[in-house]
XYZ file of C-alpha atoms in Angstrom:
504
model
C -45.328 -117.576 220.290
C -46.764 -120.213 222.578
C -45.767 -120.199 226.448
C -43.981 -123.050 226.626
C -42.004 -122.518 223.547
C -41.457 -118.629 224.937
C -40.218 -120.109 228.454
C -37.658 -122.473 226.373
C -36.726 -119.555 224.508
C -35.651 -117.639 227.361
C -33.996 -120.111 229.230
C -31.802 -120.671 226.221
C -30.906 -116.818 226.102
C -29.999 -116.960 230.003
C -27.521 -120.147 229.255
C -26.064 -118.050 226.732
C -25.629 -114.769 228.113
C -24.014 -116.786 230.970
C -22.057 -118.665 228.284
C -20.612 -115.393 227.135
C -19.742 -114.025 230.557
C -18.152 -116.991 231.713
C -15.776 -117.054 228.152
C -14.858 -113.030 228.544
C -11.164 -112.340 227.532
C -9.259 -109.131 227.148
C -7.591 -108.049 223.527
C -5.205 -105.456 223.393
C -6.357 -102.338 221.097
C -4.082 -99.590 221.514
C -1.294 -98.134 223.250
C 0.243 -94.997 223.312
C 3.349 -93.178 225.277
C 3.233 -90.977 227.902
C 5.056 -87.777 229.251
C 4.997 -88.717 232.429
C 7.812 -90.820 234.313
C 5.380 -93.623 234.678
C 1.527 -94.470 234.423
C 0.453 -94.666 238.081
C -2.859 -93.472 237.713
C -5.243 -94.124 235.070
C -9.160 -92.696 234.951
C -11.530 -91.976 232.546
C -14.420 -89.488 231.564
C -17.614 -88.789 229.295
C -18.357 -85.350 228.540
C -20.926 -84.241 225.971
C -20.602 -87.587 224.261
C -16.753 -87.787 223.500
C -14.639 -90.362 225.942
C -11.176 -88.976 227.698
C -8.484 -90.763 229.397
C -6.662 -89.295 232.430
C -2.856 -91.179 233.214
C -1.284 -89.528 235.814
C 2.551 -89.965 236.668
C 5.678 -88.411 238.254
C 5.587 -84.771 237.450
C 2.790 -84.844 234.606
C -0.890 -85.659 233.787
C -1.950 -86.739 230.259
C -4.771 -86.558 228.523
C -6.073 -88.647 225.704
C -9.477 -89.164 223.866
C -10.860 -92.748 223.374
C -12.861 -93.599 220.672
C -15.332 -96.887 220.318
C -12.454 -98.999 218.994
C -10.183 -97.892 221.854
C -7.846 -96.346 219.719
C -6.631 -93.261 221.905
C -5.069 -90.470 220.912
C -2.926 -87.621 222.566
C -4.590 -84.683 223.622
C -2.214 -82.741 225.918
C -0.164 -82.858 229.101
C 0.185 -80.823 231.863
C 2.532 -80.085 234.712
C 1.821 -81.357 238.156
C 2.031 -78.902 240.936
C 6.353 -78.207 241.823
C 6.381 -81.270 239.404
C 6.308 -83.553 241.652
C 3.855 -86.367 241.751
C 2.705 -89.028 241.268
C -0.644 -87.879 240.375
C -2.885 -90.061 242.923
C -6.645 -91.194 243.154
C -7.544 -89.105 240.323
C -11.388 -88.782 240.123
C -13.404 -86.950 237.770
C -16.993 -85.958 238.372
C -19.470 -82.947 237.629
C -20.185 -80.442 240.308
C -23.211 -78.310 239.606
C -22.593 -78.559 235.764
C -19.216 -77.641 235.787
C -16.529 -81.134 234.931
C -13.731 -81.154 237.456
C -10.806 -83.870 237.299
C -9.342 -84.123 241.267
C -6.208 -85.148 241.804
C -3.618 -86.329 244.515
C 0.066 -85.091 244.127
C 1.599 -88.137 246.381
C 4.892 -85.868 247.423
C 3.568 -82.646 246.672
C 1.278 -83.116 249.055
C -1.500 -80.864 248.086
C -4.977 -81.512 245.710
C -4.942 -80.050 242.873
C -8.700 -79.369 241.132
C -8.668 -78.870 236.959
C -11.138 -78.023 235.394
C -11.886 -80.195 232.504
C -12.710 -78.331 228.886
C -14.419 -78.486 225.967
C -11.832 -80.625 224.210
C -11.177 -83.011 227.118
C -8.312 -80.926 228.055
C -7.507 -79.351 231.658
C -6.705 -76.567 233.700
C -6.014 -75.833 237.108
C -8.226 -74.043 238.869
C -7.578 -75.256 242.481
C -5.045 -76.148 244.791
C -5.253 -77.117 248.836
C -1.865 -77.891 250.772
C -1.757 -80.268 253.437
C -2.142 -78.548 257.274
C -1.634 -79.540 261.021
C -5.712 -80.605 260.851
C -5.511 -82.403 257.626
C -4.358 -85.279 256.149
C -3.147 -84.769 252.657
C 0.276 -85.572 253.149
C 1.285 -88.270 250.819
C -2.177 -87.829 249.646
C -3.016 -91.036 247.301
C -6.824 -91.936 247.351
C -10.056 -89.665 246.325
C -13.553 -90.332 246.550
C -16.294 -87.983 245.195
C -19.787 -88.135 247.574
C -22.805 -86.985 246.325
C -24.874 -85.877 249.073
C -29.029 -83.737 248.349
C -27.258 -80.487 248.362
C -23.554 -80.613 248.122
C -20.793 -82.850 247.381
C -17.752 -84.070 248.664
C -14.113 -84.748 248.097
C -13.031 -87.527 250.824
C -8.885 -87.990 250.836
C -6.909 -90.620 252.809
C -3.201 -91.155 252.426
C -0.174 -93.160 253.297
C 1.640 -90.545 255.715
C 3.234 -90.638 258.944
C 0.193 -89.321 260.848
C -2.954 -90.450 258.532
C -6.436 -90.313 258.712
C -9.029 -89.555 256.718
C -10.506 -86.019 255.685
C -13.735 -84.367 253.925
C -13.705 -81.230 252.102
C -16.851 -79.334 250.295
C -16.451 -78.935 247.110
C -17.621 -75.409 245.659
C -18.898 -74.338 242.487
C -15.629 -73.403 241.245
C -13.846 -76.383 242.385
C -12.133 -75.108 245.535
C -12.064 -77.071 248.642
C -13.519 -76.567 251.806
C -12.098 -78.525 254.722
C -14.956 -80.274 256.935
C -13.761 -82.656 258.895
C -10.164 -85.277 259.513
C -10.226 -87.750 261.579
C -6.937 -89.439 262.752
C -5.978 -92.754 262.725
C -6.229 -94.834 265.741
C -5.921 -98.275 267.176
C -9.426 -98.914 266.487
C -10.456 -97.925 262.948
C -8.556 -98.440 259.561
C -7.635 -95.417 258.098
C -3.469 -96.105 257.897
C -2.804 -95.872 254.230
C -6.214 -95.928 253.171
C -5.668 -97.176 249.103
C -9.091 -97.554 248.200
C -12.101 -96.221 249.432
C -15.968 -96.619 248.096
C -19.716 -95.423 248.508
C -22.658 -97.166 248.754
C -26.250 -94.748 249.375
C -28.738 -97.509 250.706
C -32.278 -96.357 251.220
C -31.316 -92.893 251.615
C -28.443 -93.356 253.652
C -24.630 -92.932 252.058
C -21.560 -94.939 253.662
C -18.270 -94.894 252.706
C -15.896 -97.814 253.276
C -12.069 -97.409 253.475
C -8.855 -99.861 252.782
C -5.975 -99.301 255.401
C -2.984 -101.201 254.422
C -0.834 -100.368 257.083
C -3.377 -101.313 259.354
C -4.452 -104.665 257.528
C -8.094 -104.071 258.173
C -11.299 -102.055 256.393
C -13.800 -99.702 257.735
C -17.150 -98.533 257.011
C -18.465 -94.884 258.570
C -21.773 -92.711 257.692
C -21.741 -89.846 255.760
C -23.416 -87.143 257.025
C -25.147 -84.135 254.367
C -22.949 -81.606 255.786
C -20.199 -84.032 254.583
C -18.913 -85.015 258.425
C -18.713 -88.990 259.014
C -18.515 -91.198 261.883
C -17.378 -94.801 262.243
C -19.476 -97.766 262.313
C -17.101 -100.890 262.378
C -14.225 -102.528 261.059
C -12.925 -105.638 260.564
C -9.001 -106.743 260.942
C -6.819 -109.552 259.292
C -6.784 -112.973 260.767
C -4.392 -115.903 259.703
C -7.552 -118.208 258.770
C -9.589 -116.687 256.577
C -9.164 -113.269 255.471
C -6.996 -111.360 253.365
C -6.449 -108.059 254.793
C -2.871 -107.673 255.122
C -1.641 -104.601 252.818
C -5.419 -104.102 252.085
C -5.219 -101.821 248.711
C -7.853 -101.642 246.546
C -11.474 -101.211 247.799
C -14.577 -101.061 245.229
C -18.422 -101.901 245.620
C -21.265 -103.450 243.786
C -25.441 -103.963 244.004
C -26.721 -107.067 242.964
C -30.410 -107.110 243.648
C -30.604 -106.460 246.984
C -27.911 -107.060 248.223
C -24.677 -104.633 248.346
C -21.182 -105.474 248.174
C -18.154 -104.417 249.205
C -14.712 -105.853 247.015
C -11.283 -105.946 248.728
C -7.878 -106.997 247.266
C -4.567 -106.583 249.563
C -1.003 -106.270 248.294
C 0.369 -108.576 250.999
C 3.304 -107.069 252.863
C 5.543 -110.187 252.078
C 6.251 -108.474 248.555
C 7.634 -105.458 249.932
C 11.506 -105.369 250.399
C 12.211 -101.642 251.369
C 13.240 -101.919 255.031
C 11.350 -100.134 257.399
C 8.134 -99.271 254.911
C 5.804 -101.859 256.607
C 4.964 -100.419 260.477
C 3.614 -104.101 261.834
C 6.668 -106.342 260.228
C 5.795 -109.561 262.128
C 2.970 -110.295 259.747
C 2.070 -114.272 258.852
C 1.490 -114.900 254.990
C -0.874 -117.495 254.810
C -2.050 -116.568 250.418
C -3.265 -114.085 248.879
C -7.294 -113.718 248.016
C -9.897 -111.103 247.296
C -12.281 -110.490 250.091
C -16.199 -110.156 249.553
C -17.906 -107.878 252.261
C -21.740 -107.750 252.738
C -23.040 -104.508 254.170
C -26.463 -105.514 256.463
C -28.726 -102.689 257.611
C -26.604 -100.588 259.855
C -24.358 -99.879 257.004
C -21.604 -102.266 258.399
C -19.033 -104.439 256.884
C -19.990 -108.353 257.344
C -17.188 -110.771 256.059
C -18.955 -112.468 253.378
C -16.919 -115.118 250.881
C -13.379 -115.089 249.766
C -12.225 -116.439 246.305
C -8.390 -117.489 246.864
C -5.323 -117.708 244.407
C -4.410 -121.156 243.112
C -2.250 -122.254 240.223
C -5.225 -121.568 237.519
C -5.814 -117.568 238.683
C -3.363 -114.233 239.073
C -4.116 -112.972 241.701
C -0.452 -112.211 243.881
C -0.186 -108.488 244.647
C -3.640 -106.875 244.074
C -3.281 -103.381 243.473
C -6.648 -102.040 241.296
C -10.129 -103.268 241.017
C -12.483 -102.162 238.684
C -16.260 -103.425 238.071
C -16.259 -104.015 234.151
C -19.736 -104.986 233.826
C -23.683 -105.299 235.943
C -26.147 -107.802 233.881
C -29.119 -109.543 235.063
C -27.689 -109.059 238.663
C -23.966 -110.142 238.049
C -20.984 -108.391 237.916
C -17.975 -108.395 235.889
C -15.016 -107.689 238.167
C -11.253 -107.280 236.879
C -8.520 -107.663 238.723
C -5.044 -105.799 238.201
C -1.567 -107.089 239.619
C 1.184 -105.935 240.488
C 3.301 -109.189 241.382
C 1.571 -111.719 238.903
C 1.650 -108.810 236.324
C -1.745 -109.962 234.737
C -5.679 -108.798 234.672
C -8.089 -111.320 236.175
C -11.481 -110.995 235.219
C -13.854 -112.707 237.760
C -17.871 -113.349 238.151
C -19.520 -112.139 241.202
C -22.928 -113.628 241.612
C -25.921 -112.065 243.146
C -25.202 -114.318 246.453
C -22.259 -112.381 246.439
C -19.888 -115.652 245.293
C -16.517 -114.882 243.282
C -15.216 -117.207 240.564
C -12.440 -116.510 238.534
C -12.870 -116.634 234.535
C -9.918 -115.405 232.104
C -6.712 -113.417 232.479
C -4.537 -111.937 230.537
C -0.792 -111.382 231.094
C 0.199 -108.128 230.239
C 4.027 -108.362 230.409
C 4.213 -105.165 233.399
C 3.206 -104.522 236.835
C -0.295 -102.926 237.463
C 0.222 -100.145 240.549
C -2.725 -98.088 240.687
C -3.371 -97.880 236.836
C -6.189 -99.649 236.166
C -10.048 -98.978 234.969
C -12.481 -99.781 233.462
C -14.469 -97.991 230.702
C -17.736 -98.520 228.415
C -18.408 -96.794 225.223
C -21.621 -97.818 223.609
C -22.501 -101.612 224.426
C -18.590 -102.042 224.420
C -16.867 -102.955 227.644
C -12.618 -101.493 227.992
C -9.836 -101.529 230.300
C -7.507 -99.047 230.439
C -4.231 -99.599 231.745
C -0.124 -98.684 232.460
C 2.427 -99.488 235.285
C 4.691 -97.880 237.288
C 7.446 -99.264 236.004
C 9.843 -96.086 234.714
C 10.766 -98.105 231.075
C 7.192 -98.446 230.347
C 6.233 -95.454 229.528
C 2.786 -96.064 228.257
C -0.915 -96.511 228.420
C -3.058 -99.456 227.100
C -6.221 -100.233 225.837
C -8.080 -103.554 226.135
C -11.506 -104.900 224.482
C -13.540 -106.968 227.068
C -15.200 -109.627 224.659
C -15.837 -113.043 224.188
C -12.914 -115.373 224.148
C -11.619 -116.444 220.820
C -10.882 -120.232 221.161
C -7.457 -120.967 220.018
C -6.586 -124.279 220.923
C -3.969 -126.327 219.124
C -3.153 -122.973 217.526
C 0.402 -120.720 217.548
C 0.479 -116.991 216.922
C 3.441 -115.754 214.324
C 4.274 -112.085 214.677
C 6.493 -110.389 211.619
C 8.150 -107.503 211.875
C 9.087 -105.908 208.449
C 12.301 -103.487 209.074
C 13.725 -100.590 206.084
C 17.063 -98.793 207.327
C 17.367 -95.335 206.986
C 19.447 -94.621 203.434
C 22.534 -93.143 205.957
C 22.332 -96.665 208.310
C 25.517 -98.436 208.297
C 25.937 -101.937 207.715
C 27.794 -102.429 210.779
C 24.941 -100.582 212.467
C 22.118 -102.495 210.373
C 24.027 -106.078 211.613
C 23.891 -104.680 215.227
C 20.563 -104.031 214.988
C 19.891 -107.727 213.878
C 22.149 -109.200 216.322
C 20.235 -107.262 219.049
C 16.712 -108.761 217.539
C 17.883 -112.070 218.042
C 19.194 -112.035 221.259
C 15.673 -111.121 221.738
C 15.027 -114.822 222.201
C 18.180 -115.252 225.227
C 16.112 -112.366 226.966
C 12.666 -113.953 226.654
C 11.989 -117.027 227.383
C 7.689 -116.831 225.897
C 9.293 -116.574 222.288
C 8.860 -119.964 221.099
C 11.174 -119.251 218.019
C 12.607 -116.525 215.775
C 13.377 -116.836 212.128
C 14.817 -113.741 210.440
C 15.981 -113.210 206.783
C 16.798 -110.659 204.199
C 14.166 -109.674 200.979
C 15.277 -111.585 198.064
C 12.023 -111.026 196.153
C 12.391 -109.573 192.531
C 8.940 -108.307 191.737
C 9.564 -104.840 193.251
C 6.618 -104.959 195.554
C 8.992 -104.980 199.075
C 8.319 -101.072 199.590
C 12.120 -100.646 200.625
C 11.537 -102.996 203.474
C 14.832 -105.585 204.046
C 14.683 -107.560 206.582
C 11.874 -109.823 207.757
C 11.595 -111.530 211.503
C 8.759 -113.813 212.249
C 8.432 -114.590 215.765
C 6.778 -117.888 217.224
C 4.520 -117.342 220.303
C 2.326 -120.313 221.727
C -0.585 -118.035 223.025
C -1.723 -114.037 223.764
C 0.248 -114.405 226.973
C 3.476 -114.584 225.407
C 2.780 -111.769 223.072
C 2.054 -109.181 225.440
C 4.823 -110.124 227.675
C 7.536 -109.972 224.796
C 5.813 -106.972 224.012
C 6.256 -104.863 226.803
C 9.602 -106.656 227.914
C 12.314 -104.427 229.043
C 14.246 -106.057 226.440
C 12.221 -105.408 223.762
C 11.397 -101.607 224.799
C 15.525 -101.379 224.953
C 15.668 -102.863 221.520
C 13.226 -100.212 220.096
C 14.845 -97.414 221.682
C 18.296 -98.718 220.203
C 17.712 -99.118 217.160
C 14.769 -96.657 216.571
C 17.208 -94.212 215.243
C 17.997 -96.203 212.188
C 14.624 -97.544 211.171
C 12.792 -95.542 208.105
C 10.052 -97.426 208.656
C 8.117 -100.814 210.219
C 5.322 -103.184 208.826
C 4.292 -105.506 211.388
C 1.238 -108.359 211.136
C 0.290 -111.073 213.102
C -1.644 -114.056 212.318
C -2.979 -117.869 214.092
C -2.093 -120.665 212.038
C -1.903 -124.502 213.106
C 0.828 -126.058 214.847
């Protein structure tokens, strides 16, 4: 191939793989129910070439296996320490060739270690209860640091006297305190939500959310696992978005590292006496870009804002999806705009928002992000206690639908012993569907009146009208909708439900 027809060549292939980042969408795979009161915490895990899914909730952890379509499927549960919960920060990492899954219990105030099997599957193996020189009460973030010789389990929490501790983690998954430090007027460590690490040129830092405090931190971590601060940076009314600072996560593009910051502003918080500093000034909400220069400290960098065309209102979870050719793929879960924003971050360290999907509940802490093969995944749940599930998501190219609807039919048999008054219920209950959701463009329903004897036994047909994915996800994970399974679930021998685009 000649130069100048090689150059072309590759120029084209940049515009495209650019193309293709900038058109990313989410599409729903799978989703599954849990034991668990809720899905606060989702993470995820390779071991020996199989894929596992953590969801942690009130009382419970479950465990699922993922394959490359993101179909998951159950593997077990198992009982949280007392039962209590939620299961917080979960993190799951290999310690001197043993896998260990670490997790927070919020109220039981303790971290439990489990050691994670053959079959994805866990067992306890470790628990540490909060002291008068610790800070595990209300425990609810976890970050694993890998130092030359040892590693670390760093925890930071949302109690009335927080901080933020370091304990060695042994061989067998037992915790060794090493050092707490307590909050203070100076550094941000008041409901620390998210925490990261960046190692740059041999040095490791670790950089901490404090909501209550509306600021972050960075501090040095030391190979005997102590840490010291190095600066921190507070909220301002101008031009950062700090206050209720929740999720923290990091990137490296080129040469330059990054530091990611969403905030669940305080203004969406109604329990009384929850938020310490009350007379806070809501002026948006935005995700913050840090730069870290040489010292390791946090340098405010860029901000990318919410506007009518992104969801970005309550930022509770953000995961990196994706590093190419020095840009990142950054999603962004919600808990008051209910959706996942995917975003660009460039290599000058510039956020732009690209697609999101409405998923129809509230992201808390239950969001991440997963690759299997060259295939990018979220993984995700809420809090919410009707939910009950987890739910996988394909990152891929967007499918253009425009000037498109999506029908949705739902095939319904009765049990032989279903009543008629129960079976006209049932149907009276679908319909109202439509009072209780406003994305559901239009129902039609009607019963089988075909004669060739190829209906299966199923009776009753509803097609439901929805003008885009939005709509679909939010009908189907409306409390309305989960209440009309539940009703009528007893009754129904069986379902047949497809979906298809056709023109308007």
């Amino acid at each position: 191939m000649k130069k100048g027809v090689f150059i072309i060549a590759l120029i084209l292939s940049q515009i495209c793989l650019s193309q293709v980042q900038d058109d990313l969408m989410l599409y729903r795979q799978d989703f599954k129910s849990i034991s668990a009161k809720n899905t606060v915490t989702v993470t995820s895990y390779e071991k020996d070439g199989s894929h596992y899914v953590y969801v942690g909730g009130f009382g419970d952890v479950d465990v699922y296996s993922m394959d490359k379509e993101g179909i998951l499927t159950p593997i077990s549960s198992h009982e949280l320490h007392m039962k209590k919960g939620p299961a917080r920060g979960m993190v799951a990492d290999n310690i001197n060739g043993t896998d260990f899954l670490f997790v927070a219990n919020k109220f039981g105030n303790v971290i439990e270690t489990f050691k994670i099997l053959d079959n994805g599957s866990i067992e306890r193996v470790a628990l540490v209860e909060d002291s008068d020189e610790t800070h595990l009460g209300v425990a609810i973030t976890l970050q694993v640091v890998h130092m030359k010789k040892s590693s670390y389990l760093f925890v930071g929490g949302l109690e009335e006297t927080p901080g933020l501790s370091s304990f060695k983690i042994e061989d067998d998954g037992k915790l060794t305190h090493v050092q707490s430090m307590a909050d203070n007027e100076t550094i941000h460590t008041d409901g620390i939500i998210g925490m990261y690490t960046h190692k740059i040129k041999g040095r490791t830092y670790l950089y901490t959310g404090g909501f209550q405090d509306n600021g972050v931190s960075s501090f040095r971590v030391y190979e005997n696992g102590k840490f010291k601060n190095i600066n921190n940076i507070s909220d301002n009314t101008e031009d950062r978005y700090l206050t209720g600072a929740y999720p923290v996560t990091g990137v490296q593009l080129g040469d330059n590292y990054y530091i990611i910051v969403g905030h669940r502003h305080h203004k969406y918080y109604k329990r009384g006496g929850f938020i310490k500093r009350p007379d806070f000034v809501y002026h948006g909400d935005g995700v913050s870009i840090f730069k870290i220069n040489k010292k390791g400290a946090l340098v405010p960098h860029s901000v990318l804002k919410d506007d009518e065309t992104t969801k970005l209102q309550g930022q509770t979870r953000i995961e990196v999806v994706s590093v190419e050719n020095n840009e990142a793929v950054i999603a962004v879960g919600t808990r008051d705009d209910e959706a996942i924003q995917l975003c660009k971050l460039s290599e000058d360290g510039i956020l732009t928002p690209m697609n999101y999907l409405e998923t129809g509940y509230s992201i808390y802490y239950g969001l991440r992000s997963h690759k299997i093969e060259d295939t990018n995944f979220m993984i995700a749940g809420s809090f919410r206690f009707d939910f009950g599930k987890v739910v996988s998501y394909k990152v891929a190219p967007e499918i253009k639908r425009e000037g498109k609807i999506l029908r949705h039919m739902v095939n319904l048999k009765y049990k032989e012993d279903a009543t008629q008054e129960q079976i006209d219920e049932a149907v009276k209950t679908f319909l109202n569907l439509k009072n209780e959701i406003p994305e559901i463009a239009n129902i039609e329903w009607g019963v089988n009146d075909s004669t060739e004897g190829h209906s299966d036994g199923f009776t009753h047909c509803f097609t439901l009208t929805f003008n885009d994915e939005h709509a679909r996800e939010i009908y189907l994970f409306h409390k309305a909708h989960l209440a009309l399974v539940s009703k009528v679930g007893p009754i129904i021998g069986g379902v047949l439900v497809m979906d298809y685009w056709t023109g308007k």
